[in-house]
Coordinates of C-alpha atoms and ligand atoms in Angstrom, one line a residue:
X91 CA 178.3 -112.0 144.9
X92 CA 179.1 -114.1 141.8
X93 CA 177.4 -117.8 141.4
X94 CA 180.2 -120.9 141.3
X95 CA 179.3 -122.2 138.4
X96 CA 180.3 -125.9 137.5
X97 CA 181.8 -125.4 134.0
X98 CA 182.8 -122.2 132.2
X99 CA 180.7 -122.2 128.7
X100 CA 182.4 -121.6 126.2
X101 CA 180.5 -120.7 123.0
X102 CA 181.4 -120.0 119.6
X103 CA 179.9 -117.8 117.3
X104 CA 180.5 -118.8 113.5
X105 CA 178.2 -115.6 112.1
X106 CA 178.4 -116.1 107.8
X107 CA 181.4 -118.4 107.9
X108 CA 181.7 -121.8 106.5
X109 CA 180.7 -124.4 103.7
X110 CA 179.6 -128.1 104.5
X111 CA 183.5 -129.0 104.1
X112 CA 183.2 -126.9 107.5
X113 CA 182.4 -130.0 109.1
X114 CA 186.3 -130.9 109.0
X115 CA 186.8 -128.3 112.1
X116 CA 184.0 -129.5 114.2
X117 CA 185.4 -133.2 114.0
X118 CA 188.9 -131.2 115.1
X119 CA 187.1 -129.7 118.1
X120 CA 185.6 -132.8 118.6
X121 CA 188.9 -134.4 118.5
X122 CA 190.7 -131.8 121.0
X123 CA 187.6 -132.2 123.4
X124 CA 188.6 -134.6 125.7
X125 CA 187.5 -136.3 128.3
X126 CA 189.5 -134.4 130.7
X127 CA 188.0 -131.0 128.7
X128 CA 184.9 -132.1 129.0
X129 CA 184.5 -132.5 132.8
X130 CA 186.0 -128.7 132.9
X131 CA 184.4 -126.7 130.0
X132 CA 181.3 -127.0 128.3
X133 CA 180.9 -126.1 124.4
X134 CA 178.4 -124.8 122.5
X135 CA 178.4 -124.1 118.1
X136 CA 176.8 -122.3 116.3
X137 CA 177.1 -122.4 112.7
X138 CA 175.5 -120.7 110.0
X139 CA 172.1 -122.3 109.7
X140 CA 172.6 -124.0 106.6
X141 CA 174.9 -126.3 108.8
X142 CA 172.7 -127.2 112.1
X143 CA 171.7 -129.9 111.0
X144 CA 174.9 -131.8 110.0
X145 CA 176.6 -130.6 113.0
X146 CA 174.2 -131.7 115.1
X147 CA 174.3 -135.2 113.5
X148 CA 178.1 -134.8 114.0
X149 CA 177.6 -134.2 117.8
X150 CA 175.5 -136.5 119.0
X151 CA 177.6 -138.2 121.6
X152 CA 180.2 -135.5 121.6
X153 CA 178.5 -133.2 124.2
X154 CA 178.8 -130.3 121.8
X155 CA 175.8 -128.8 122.0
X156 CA 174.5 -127.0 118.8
X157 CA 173.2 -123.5 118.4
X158 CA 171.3 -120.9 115.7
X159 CA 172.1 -117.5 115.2
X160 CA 169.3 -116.0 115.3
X161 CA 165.4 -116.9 115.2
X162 CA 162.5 -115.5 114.4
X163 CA 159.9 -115.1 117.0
X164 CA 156.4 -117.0 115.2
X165 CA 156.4 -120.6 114.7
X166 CA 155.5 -120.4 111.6
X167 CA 153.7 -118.4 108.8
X168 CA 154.4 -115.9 105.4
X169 CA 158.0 -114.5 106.9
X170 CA 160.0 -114.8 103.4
X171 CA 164.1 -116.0 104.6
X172 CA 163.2 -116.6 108.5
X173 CA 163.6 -119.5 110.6
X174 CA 161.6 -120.3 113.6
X175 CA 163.1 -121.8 116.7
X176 CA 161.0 -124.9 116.6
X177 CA 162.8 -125.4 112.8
X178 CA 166.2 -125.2 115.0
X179 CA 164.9 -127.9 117.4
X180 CA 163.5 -129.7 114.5
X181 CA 167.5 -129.7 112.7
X182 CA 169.1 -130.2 116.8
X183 CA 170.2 -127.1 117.8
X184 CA 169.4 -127.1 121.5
X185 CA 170.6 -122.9 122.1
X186 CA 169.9 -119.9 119.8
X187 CA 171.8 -116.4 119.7
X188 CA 169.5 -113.4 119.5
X189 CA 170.1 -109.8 120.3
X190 CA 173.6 -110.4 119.0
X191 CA 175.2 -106.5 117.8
X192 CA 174.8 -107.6 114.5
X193 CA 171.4 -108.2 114.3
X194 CA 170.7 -104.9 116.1
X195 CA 172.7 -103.2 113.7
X196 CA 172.1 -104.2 110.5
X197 CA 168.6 -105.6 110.8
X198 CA 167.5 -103.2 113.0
X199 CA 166.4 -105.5 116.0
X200 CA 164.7 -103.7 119.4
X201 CA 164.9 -105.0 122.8
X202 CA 161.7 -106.2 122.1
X203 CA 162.3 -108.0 119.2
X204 CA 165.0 -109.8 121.1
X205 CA 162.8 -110.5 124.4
X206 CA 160.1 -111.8 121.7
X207 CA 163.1 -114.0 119.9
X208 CA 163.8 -115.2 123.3
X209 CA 160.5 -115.8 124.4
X210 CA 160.3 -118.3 121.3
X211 CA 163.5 -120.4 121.6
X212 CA 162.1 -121.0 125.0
X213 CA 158.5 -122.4 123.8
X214 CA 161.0 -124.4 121.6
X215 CA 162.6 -126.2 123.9
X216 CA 165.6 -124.2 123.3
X217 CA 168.4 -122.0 125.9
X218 CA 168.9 -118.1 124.5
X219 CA 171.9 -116.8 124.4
X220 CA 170.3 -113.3 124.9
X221 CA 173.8 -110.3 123.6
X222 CA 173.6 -107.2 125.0
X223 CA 176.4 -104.0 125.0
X224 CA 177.1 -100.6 124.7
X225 CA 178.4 -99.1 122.0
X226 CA 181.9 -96.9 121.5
X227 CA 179.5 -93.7 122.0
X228 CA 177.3 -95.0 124.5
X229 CA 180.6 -95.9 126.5
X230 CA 182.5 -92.5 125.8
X231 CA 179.0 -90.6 126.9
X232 CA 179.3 -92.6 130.2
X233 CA 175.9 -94.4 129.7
X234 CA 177.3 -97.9 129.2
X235 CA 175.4 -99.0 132.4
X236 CA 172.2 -97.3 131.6
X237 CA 172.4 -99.0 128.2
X238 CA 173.2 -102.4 129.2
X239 CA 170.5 -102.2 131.9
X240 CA 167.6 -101.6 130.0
X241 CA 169.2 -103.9 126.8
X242 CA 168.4 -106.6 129.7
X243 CA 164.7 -105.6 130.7
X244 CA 163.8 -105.4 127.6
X245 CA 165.1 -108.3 126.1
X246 CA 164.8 -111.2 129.0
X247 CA 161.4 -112.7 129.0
X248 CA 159.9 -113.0 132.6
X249 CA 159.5 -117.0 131.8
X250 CA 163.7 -117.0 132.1
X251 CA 165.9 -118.9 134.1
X252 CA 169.7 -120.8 134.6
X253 CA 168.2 -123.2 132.2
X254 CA 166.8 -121.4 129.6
X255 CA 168.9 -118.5 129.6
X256 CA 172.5 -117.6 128.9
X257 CA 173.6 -113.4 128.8
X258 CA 176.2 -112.4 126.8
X259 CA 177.9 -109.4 127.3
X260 CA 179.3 -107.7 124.4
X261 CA 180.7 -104.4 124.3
X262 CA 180.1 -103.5 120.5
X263 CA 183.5 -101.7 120.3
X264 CA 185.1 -104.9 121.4
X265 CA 183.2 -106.9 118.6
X266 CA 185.8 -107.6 115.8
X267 CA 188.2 -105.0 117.0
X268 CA 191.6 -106.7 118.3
X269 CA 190.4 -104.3 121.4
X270 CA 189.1 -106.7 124.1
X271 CA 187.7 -105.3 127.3
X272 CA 189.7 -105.5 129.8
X273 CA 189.0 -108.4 132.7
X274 CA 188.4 -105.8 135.4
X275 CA 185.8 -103.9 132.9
X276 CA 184.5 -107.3 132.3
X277 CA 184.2 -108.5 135.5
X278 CA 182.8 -104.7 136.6
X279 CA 179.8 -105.0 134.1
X280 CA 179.0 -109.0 134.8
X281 CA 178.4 -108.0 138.3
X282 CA 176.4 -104.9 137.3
X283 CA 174.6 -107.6 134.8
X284 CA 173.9 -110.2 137.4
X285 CA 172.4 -107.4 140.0
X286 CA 170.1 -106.5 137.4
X287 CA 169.5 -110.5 136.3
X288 CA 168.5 -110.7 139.9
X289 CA 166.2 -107.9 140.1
X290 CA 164.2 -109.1 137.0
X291 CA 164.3 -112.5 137.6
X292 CA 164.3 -112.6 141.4
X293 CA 166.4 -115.9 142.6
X294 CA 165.3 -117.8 139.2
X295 CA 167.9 -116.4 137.3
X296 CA 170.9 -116.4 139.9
X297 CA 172.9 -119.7 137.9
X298 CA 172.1 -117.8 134.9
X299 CA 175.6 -118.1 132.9
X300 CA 177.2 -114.5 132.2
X301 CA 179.4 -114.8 128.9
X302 CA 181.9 -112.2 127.7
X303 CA 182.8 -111.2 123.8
X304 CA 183.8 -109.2 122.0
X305 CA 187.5 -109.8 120.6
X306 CA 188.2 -113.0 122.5
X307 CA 191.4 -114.9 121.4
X308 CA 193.9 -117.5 122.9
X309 CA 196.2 -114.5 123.8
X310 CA 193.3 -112.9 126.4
X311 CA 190.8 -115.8 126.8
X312 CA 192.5 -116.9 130.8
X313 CA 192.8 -113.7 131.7
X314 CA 189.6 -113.1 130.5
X315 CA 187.8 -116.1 132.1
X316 CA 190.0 -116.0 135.4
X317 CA 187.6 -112.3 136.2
X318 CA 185.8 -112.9 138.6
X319 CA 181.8 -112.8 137.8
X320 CA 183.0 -113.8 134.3
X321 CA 181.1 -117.7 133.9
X322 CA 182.1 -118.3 129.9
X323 CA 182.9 -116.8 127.0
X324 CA 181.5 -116.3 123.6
X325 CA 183.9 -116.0 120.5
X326 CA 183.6 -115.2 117.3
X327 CA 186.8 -114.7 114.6
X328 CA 188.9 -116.9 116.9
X329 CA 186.3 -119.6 116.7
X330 CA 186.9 -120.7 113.4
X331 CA 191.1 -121.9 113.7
X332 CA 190.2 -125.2 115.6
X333 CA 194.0 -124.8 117.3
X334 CA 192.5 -121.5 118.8
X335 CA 189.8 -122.6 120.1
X336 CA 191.4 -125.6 121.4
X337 CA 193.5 -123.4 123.5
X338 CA 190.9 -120.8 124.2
X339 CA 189.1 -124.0 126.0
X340 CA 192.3 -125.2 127.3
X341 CA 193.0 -121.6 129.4
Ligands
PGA1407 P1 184.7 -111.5 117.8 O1 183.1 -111.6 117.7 O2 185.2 -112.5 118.8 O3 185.2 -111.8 116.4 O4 185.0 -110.1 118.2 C1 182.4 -111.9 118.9 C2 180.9 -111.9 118.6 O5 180.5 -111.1 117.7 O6 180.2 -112.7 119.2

């Protein structure tokens, strides 16, 4: 049984895209993020980090919250290019990505690098967005719930719960594809997600927001959101064409 939640979240995910004139399409969200919007979807960005800070600045009042991309997991020390999460409190992000696809990819990131990522935005004050999802072998060799499954033990700290936590569910095939998964998939896996949230977390992780991504756009986003189990979405490419995202929050 899938939790009500109040609000669908509805995050975007800017990854290595956008200059400081960037700022131009977060007054346009800001602009299409009416009152009406607001009391039915809530919004997170997060922009490269170079722009945290000004976007922040530019949301204070907007109830937009603010997000990083990634973080690394010690406060502080000789770690040459990192950020810590207490620098993306300091700047106003109030949520962090970690564990995104991308990260495990191309920087080699474990499950326990992510559940030690998380661990941090959380003594930072912050709410992880923790990714997980299988990739187009993992799927084809039927071990897309074995792999999602133990993506989430590793990578959820024991401290997590509906506050500090968001899960995003990202089938790495779907990830800048065109190829969406499908709602019922989507709404298949979020319940197979949630069973495990609930046997790691035991009841302090039931309002735990369950995102989907992975190829979201305003063609699929109702559909999409309307699956049952299914409390938000998280979009990348689509994110950055203010129109889209207007009517990706407006479905
Ligand atoms: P996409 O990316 O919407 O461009 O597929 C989603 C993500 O990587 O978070």
């Amino acid at each position: 049984m899938s939790v009500d939640r109040p609000r669908p979240l509805v995050a975007g995910n800017w990854k290595m895209n956008g200059l400081r004139q960037s700022v131009e399409v977060l007054r346009e969200v800001h602009a299409g993020y009416t009152p009406g919007l607001k009391a039915k979807v809530e919004l997170v960005v997060c922009p490269p980090a170079t722009l945290i800070y000004t976007f922040a600045r530019e949301a204070v009042g907007a109830r937009i919250g603010i997000g990083g991309q990634d973080c690394h997991a010690k406060e502080s020390g000789a770690f040459t290019g990192d950020l810590s999460a207490e620098m993306l409190a300091d700047v106003g992000a109030a949520y962090v990505i970690v564990g995104h696809s991308e990260r495990r990819q191309f920087h080699s990131e474990k499950d326990v690098d992510v559940c030690a990522k998380a661990a941090a935005a959380h003594r930072a004050g912050l709410t992880a967005i923790v990714c997980v999802g299988e990739t187009r072998a993992e799927r084809e060799a039927g071990r897309t719930l074995s792999v999602v499954r133990k993506q989430l033990r590793g990578s959820i700290p024991v401290d997590s719960n509906s506050h500090n936590l968001v899960v995003a569910y990202e089938p790495v095939w779907a990830i800048g594809t065109g190829h969406s998964a499908t709602p019922q998939d989507a709404s298949a896996m979020h319940h197979v997600i949630r069973a495990t949230l609930r046997e790691i977390g035991g009841g302090t992780t039931d309002e735990v927001p369950i995102l989907y991504g992975g190829s979201v756009n305003r063609g699929n986003a109702k559909a999409l959101l309307a699956a049952e189990g299914v409390d938000g979405l998280l979009v990348g490419s689509a994110c950055l064409d203010p129109e889209g995202w207007a009517e990706i929050c407006r479905s």
